[in-house]
Coordinates of C-alpha atoms in Angstrom, one line a residue:
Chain X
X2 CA 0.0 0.0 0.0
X3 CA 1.4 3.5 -0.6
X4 CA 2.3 6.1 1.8
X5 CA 0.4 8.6 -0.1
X6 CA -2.4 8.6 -2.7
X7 CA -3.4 11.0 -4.5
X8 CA -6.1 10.7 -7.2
X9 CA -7.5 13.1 -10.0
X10 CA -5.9 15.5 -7.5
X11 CA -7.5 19.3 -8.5
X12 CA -6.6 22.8 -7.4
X13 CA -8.0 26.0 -8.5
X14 CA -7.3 29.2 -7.4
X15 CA -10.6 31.1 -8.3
X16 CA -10.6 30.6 -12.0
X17 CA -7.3 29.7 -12.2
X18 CA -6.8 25.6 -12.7
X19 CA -3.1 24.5 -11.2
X20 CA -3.7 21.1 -10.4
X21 CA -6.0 19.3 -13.3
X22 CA -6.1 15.9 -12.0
X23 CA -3.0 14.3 -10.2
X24 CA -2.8 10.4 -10.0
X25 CA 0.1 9.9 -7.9
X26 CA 1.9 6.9 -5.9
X27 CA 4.3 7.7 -3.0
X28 CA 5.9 4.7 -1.4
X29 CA 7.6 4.4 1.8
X30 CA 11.3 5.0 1.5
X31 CA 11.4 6.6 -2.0
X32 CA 12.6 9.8 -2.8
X33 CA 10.4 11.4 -5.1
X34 CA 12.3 14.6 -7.0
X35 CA 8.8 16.9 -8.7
X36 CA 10.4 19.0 -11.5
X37 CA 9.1 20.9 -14.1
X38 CA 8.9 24.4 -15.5
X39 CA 7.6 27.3 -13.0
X40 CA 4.0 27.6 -12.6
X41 CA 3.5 24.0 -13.5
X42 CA 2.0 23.2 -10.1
X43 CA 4.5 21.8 -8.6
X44 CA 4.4 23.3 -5.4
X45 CA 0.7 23.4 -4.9
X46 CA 0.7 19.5 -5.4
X47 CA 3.3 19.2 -2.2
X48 CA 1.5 21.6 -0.2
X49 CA -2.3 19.4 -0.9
X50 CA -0.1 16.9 0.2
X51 CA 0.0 17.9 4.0
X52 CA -3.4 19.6 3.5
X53 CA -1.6 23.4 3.7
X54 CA -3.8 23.9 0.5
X55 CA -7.4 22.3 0.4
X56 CA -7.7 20.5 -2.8
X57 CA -10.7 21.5 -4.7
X58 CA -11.3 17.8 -5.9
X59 CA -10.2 14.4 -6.3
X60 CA -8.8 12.4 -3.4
X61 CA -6.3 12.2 -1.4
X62 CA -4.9 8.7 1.1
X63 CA -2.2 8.4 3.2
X64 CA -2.0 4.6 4.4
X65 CA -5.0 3.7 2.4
X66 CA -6.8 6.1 4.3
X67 CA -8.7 8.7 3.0
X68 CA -7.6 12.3 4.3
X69 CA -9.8 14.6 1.4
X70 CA -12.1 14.6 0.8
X71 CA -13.4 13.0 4.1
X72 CA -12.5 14.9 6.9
X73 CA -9.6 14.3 8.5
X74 CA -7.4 15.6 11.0
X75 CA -5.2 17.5 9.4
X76 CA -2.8 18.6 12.5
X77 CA -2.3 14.5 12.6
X78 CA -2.1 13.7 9.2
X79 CA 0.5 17.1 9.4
X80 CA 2.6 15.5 12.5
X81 CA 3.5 12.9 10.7
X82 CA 4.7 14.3 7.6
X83 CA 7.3 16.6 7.9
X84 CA 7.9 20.0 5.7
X85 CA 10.5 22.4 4.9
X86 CA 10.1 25.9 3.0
X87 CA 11.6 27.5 0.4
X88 CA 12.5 30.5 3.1
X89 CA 12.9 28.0 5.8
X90 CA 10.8 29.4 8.0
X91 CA 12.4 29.5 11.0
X92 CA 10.6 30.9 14.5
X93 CA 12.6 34.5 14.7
X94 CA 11.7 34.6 18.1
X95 CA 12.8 31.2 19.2
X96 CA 16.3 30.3 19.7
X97 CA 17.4 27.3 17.4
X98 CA 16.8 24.9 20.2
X99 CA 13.4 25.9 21.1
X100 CA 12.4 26.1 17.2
X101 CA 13.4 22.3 17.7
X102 CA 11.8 21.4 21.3
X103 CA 8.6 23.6 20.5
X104 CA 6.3 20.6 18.3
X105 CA 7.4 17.6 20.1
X106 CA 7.1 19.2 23.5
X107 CA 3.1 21.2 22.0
X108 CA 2.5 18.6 20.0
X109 CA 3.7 15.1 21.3
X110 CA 3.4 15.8 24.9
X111 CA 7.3 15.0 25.2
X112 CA 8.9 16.3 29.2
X113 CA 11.1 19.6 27.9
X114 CA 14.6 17.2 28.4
X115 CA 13.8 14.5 26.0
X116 CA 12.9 17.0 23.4
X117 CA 16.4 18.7 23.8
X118 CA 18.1 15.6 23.7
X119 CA 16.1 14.9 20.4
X120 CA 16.8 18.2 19.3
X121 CA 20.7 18.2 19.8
X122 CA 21.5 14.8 18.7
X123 CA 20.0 15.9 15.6
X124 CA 22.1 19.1 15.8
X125 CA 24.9 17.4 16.0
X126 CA 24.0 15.1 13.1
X127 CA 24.1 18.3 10.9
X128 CA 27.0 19.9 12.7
X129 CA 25.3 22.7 14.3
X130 CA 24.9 21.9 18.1
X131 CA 27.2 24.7 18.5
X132 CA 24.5 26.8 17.5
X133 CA 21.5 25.8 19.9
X134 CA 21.3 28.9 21.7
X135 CA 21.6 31.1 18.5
X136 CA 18.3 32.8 17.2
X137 CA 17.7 32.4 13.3
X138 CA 18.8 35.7 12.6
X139 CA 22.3 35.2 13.5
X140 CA 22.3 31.9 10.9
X141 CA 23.3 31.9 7.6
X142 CA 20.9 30.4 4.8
X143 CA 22.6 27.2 4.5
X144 CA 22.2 27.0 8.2
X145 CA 18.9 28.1 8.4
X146 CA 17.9 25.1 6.6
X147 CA 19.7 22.8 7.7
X148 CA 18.0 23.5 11.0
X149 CA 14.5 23.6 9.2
X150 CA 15.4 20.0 8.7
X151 CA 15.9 19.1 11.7
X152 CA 13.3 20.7 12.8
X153 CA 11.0 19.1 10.7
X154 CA 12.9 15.6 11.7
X155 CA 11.8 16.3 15.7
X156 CA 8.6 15.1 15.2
X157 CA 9.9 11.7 13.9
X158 CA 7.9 12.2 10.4
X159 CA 6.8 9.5 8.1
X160 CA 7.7 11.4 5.1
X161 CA 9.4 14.7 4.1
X162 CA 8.3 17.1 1.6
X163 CA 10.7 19.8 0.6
X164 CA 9.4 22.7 -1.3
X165 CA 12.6 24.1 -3.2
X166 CA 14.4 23.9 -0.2
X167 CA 17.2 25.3 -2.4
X168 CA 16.2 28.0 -4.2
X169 CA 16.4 30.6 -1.7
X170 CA 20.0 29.8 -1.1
X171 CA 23.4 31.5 -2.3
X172 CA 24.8 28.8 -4.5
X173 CA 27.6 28.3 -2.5
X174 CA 25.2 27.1 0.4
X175 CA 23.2 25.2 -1.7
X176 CA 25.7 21.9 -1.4
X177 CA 25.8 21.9 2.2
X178 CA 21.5 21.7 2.1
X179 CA 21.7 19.0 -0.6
X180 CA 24.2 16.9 1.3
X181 CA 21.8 16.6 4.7
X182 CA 19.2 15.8 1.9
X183 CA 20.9 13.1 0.3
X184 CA 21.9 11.3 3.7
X185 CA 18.6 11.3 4.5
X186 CA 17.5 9.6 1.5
X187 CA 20.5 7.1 2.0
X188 CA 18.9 6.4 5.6
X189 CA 15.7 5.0 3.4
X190 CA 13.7 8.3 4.7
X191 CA 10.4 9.4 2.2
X192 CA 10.8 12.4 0.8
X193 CA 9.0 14.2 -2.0
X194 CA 11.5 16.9 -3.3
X195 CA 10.2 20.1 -5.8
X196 CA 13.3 20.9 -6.9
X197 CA 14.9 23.3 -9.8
X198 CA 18.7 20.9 -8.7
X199 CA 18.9 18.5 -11.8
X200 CA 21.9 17.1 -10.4
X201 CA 20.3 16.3 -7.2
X202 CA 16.9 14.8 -9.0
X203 CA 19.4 12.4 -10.9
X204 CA 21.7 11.2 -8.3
X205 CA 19.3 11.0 -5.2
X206 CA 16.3 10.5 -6.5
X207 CA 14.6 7.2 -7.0
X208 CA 11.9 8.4 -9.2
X209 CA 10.8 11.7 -11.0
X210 CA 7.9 13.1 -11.6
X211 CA 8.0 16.0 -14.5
X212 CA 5.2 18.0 -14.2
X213 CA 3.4 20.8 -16.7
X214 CA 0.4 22.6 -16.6
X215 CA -1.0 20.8 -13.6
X216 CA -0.5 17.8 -15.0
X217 CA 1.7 14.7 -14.3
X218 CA 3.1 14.8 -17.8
X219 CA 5.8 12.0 -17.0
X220 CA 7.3 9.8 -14.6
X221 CA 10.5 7.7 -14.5
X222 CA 13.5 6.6 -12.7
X223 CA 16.0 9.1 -12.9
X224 CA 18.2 7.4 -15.4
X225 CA 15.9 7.2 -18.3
X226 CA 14.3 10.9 -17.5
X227 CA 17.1 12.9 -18.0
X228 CA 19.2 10.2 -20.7
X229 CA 15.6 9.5 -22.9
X230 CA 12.8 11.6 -22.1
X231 CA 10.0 10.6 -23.7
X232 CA 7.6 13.8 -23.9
X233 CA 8.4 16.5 -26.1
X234 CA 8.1 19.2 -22.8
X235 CA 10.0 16.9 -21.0
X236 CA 12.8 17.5 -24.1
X237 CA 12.5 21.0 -24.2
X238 CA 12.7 21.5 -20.2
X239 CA 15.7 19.6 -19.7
X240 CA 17.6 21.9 -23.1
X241 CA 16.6 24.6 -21.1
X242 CA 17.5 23.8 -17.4
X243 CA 20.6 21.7 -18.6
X244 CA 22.1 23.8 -21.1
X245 CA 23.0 26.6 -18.2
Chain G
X3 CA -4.0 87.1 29.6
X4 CA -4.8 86.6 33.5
X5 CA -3.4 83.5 34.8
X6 CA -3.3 84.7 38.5
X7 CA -6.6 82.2 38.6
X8 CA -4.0 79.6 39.4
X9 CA -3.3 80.4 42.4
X10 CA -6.7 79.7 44.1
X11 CA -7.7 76.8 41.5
X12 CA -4.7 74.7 40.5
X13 CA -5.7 71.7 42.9
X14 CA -8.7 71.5 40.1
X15 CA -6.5 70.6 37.2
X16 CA -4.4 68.2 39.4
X17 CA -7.9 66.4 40.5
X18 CA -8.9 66.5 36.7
X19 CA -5.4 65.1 35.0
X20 CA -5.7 62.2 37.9
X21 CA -9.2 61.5 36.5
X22 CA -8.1 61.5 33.5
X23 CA -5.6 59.1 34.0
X24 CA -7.7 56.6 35.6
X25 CA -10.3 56.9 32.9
X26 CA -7.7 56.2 29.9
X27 CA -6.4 53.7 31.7
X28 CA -9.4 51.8 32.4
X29 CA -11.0 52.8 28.7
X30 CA -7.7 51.2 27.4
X31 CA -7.5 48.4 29.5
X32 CA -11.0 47.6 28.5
X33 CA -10.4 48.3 25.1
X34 CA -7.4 45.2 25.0
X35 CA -10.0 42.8 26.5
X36 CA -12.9 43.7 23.9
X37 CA -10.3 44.3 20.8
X38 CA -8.6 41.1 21.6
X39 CA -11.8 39.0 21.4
X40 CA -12.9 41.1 18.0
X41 CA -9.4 40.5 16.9
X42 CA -9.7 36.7 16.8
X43 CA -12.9 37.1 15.3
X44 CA -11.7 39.1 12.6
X45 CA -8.9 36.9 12.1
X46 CA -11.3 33.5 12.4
X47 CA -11.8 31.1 9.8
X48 CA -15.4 31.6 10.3
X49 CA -17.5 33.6 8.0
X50 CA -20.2 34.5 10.8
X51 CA -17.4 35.7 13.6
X52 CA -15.6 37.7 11.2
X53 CA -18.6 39.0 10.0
X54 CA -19.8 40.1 13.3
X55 CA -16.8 41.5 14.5
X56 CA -16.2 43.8 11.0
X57 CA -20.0 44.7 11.6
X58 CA -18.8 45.8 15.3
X59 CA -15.4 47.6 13.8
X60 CA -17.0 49.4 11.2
X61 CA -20.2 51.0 13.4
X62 CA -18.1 52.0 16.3
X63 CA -15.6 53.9 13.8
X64 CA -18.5 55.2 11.6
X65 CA -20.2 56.8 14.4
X66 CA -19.4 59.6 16.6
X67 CA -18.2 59.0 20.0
X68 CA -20.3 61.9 21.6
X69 CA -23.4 59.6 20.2
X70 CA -22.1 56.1 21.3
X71 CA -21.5 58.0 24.9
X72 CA -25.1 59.2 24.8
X73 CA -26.4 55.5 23.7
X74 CA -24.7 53.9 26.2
X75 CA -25.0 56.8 29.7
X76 CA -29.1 56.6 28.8
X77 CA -29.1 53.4 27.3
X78 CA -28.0 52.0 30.2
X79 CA -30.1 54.3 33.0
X80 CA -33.5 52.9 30.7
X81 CA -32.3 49.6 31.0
X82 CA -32.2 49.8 34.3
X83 CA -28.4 48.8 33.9
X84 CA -26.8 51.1 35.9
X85 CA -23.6 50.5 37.7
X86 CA -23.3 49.9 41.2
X87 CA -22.3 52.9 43.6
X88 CA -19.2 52.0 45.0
X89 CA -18.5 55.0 47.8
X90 CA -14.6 54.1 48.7
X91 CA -14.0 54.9 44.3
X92 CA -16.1 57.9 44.6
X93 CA -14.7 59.5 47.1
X94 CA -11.5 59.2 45.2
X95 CA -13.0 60.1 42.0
X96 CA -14.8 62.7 43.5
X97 CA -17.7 62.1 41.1
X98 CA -20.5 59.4 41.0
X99 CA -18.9 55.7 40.1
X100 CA -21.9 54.7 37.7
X101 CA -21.6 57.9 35.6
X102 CA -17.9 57.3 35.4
X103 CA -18.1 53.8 34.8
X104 CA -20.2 53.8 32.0
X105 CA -18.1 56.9 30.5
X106 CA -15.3 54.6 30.5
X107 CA -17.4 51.5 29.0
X108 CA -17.9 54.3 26.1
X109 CA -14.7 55.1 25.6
X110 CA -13.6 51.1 26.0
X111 CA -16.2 50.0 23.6
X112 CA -15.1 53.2 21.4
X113 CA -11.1 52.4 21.7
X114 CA -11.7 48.2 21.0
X115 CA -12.6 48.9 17.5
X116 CA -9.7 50.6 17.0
X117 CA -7.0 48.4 19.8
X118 CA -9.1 45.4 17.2
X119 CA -7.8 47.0 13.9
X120 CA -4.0 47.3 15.6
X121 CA -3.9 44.0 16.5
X122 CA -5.5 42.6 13.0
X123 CA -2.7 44.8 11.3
X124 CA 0.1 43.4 13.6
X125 CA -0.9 39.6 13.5
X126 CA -1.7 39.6 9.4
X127 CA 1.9 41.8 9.1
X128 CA 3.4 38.6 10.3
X129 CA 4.8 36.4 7.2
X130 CA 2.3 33.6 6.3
X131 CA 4.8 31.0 6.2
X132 CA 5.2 31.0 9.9
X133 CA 1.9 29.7 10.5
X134 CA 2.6 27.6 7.5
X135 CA 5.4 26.4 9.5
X136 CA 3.8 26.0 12.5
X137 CA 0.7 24.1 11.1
X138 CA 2.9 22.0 9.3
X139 CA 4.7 20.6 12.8
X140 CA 1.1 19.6 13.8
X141 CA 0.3 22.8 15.9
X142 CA -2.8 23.6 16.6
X143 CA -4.5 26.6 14.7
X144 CA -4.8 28.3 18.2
X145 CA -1.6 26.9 19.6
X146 CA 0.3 28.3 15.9
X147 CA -1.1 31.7 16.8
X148 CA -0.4 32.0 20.3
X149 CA 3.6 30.0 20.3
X150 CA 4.1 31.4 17.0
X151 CA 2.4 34.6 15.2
X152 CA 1.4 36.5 18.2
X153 CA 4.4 36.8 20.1
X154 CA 6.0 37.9 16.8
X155 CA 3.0 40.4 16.1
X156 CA 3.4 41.9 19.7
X157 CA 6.5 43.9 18.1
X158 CA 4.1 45.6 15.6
X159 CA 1.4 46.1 18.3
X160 CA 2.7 47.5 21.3
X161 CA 3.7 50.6 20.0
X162 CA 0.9 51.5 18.2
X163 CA -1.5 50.2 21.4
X164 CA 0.9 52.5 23.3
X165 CA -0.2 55.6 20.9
X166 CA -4.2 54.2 20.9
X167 CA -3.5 55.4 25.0
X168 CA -2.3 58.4 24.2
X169 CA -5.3 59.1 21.9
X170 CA -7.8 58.3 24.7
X171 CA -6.1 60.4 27.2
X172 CA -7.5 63.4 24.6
X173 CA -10.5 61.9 23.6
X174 CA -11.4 61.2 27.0
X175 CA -12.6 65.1 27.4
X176 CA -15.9 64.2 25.7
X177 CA -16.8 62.2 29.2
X178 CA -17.3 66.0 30.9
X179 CA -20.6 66.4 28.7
X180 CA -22.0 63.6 31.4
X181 CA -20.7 65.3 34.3
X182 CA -17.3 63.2 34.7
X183 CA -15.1 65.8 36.9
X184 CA -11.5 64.8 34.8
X185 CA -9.4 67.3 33.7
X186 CA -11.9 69.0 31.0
X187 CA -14.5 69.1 33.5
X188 CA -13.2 71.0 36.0
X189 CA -11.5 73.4 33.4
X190 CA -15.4 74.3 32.4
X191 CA -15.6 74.5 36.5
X192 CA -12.9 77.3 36.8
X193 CA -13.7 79.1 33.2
X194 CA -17.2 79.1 35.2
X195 CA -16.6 80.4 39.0
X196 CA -13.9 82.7 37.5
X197 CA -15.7 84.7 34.7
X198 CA -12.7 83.9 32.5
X199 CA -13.8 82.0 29.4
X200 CA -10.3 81.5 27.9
X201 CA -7.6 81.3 29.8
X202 CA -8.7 78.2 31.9
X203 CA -8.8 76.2 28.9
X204 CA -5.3 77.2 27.7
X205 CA -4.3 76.0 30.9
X206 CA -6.4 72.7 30.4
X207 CA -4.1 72.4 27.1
X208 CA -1.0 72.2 28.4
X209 CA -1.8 70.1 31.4
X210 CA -3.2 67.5 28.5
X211 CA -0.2 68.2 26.5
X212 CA 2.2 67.3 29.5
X213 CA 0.3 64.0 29.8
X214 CA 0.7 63.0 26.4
X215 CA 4.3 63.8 25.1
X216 CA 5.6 62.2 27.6
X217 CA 4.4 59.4 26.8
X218 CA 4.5 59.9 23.2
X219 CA 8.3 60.4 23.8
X220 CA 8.8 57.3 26.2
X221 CA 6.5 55.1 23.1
X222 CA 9.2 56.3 20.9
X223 CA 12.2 55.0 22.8
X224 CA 10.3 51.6 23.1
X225 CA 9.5 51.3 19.7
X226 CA 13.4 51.5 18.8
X227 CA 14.3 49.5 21.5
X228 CA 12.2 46.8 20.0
X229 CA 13.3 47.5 16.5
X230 CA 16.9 47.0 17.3
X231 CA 16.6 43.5 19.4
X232 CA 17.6 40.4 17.6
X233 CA 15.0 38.8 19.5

């Protein structure tokens, strides 16, 4: 059974169609890279995915279990799959420690010690336990999410979704992000990845999912996507994004 | 000019600023409990809260104070509604506790609109994605807004709550149409028993004017003191 499910997925924003019907598959312990050309949808198919957007039709399952468009509980269905932003989204106000400790401790009920032994063993596991009484603003943006990694990792997810977790970064940060990212797929951790890193997509992902005009346009392990595309976007998309 | 009015009457002003004081302060205080609530509704997810609580917003700021003062000070007397006497407040006040009480109910009802639309500002002028972020760990709608966006709005809010005081402190005169002996009051009192139409009022001026700038100046200082922190 697959971790997620979605099915004739739809989004509209007013008039505006992004999602036209979505029949995905996510399996446990896949890492899933979404590319495709801007406005494509990609994003708004990760964020229906924890429910942050409200499809507007179709379904959606995780475990076989409907989530939308019975109602569910979304904070559950959210506490167990983990997200990171674009622009991290880090508390400001929170020192990196307690942007770690604050879910499990709200969320899961866990006594404030186990959730900072949680939250620096994973500091250290991304070599920033130095940096547990630092507030966000003192980070830098490789930092920064890094730490919205492990934040997201507190709660002991079932699945990641990363929404260009990259693209905010100054390229020289962006290898440092990527390498947390890969390790984590090594460990056999879900992740669904929207991502404009090609390189990343072919050597850490297990399966991609091209995506144009709010549709799945085509799917395939890495390999055979970026040696043999097989759709004529898919062609012209990776011209444009490889040729750089 | 004849100012040598002073001499006799002074007391009178310091009686009236001390009343006016403890009316702002109340009218404020009131003001955060009411705007608070319409905040949240104005804020909610659900259509018939924010509904009611725009409704609320947009009467009390479309509609004159000196009428929501009347409203409420006969509203209340043919209701039968009237506060309680309390003697130990009125000899304090110097003035009858229900009339002041429900001059300060006015100007609490009055100010909440307004304490409502600061704290709307301050909460939406946090970024989205940190509710996103919060909602995402599994927090609670309320629990996101009250770990998360609020304490983060509270930088935006204070100092313009801190100026809402400063603009009840002034608007607080209308309460002497009622018979509220604060500073504006018992300005008319002296301009009265003195014969002197105009001076007494200039004097009323600048006792208002030391109240408020102040307190304007000491808002300022906060504001860049919470500007500069890194949190």
């Amino acid at each position: 059974m697959a971790l997620i499910e979605t099915q004739g997925l739809r989004k509209a924003f007013g008039r505006l169609e992004v999602l036209k019907g979505i029949d995905s598959s996510i399996e446990a312990g896949e890492t899933v890279a979404i590319v495709g050309p801007s406005g494509s949808g990609k994003s708004t198919y990760l964020r229906c995915l924890n429910l942050l957007e409200r499809p507007s039709g179709g379904s959606l399952r995780f475990h076989g279990g409907e989530v939308f468009p019975a109602v569910a509980d979304e904070d559950a269905l959210r506490r167990r799959l983990g997200m990171v932003f674009q622009h991290f989204n880090l508390f400001p106000h929170l020192t990196v420690s307690d942007n770690l400790t604050l879910a499990p401790m709200k969320v899961l009920g866990l006594p404030r010690e186990e959730a900072r032994d949680r939250a620096m063993a994973l500091l250290a596991r991304v070599g920033l336990e130095d940096k547990a009484s630092a507030f966000p603003a003192q980070l830098s943006g490789g930092q920064k999410q890094r730490i919205a990694i492990v934040r997201a990792l507190a709660m002991r997810p079932e699945a990641l979704l990363f929404d260009e977790p990259t693209s905010a970064l100054d390229p020289e940060m962006v290898g440092e992000v990527l390498a947390v990212m890969r390790d984590l797929a090594e460990e056999g951790m879900t992740m669904v990845v929207v991502t404009h890193e090609m390189r990343f997509a072919r050597d850490a992902a297990t399966r991609v999912l091209f995506m144009d005009s709010g549709l799945i346009a085509e799917e395939a392990a890495p390999a055979d996507f970026f040696s043999e595309p097989r759709t004529p976007r898919a062609r012209e998309f990776l011209a444009r994004v490889l040729d750089r | 000019m004849d100012f040598s009015f002073l001499g006799r009457y002074w007391r009178y002003y310091l009686v009236g600023a001390k009343n006016t004081l403890i009316i702002a302060i109340l009218a404020v205080a009131g003001g955060v409990l009411i705007g608070t609530l319409l905040a949240v509704g104005r804020i909610s997810r659900r259509a018939p809260l924010r509904a009611a609580a725009t409704a609320y917003v947009e009467f009390i700021r479309g509609t004159p104070v000196l009428v929501q003062l009347f409203v409420i000070y006969y509203g209340l007397q043919k209701a039968g509604l009237a506060f309680p006497e309390w003697p130990a407040l009125g000899r304090l006040l110097g003035v009858s506790v229900p009339d002041f009480l429900a001059g300060a109910l006015t100007l609490a009802i009055n100010s909440a609109a307004y304490v409502c639309e600061i704290f709307r500002a301050g909460i939406q002028a946090v970024d989205r994605g940190q509710a996103e972020a919060a909602r995402s760990l599994g927090l609670r709608y309320g629990d996101s807004l009250r770990l998360v966006v609020l304490p983060q709005a509270l930088r935006n809010i204070l100092p313009a709550l801190g100026n809402e005081f400063v603009v009840v402190i002034k608007e607080s005169s209308i309460v002497s149409i009622i018979g509220i002996a604060e500073l504006m009051y018992k300005a008319d009192t002296i301009r009265g028993m003195t014969f002197r139409p105009f001076e007494p009022l200039i004097v009323a001026a600048a006792v208002y004017f030391l109240m408020t700038f102040p307190l304007s100046k000491l808002l300022g200082k906060i504001e860049r003191r919470l500007r500069s922190g890194a949190y």
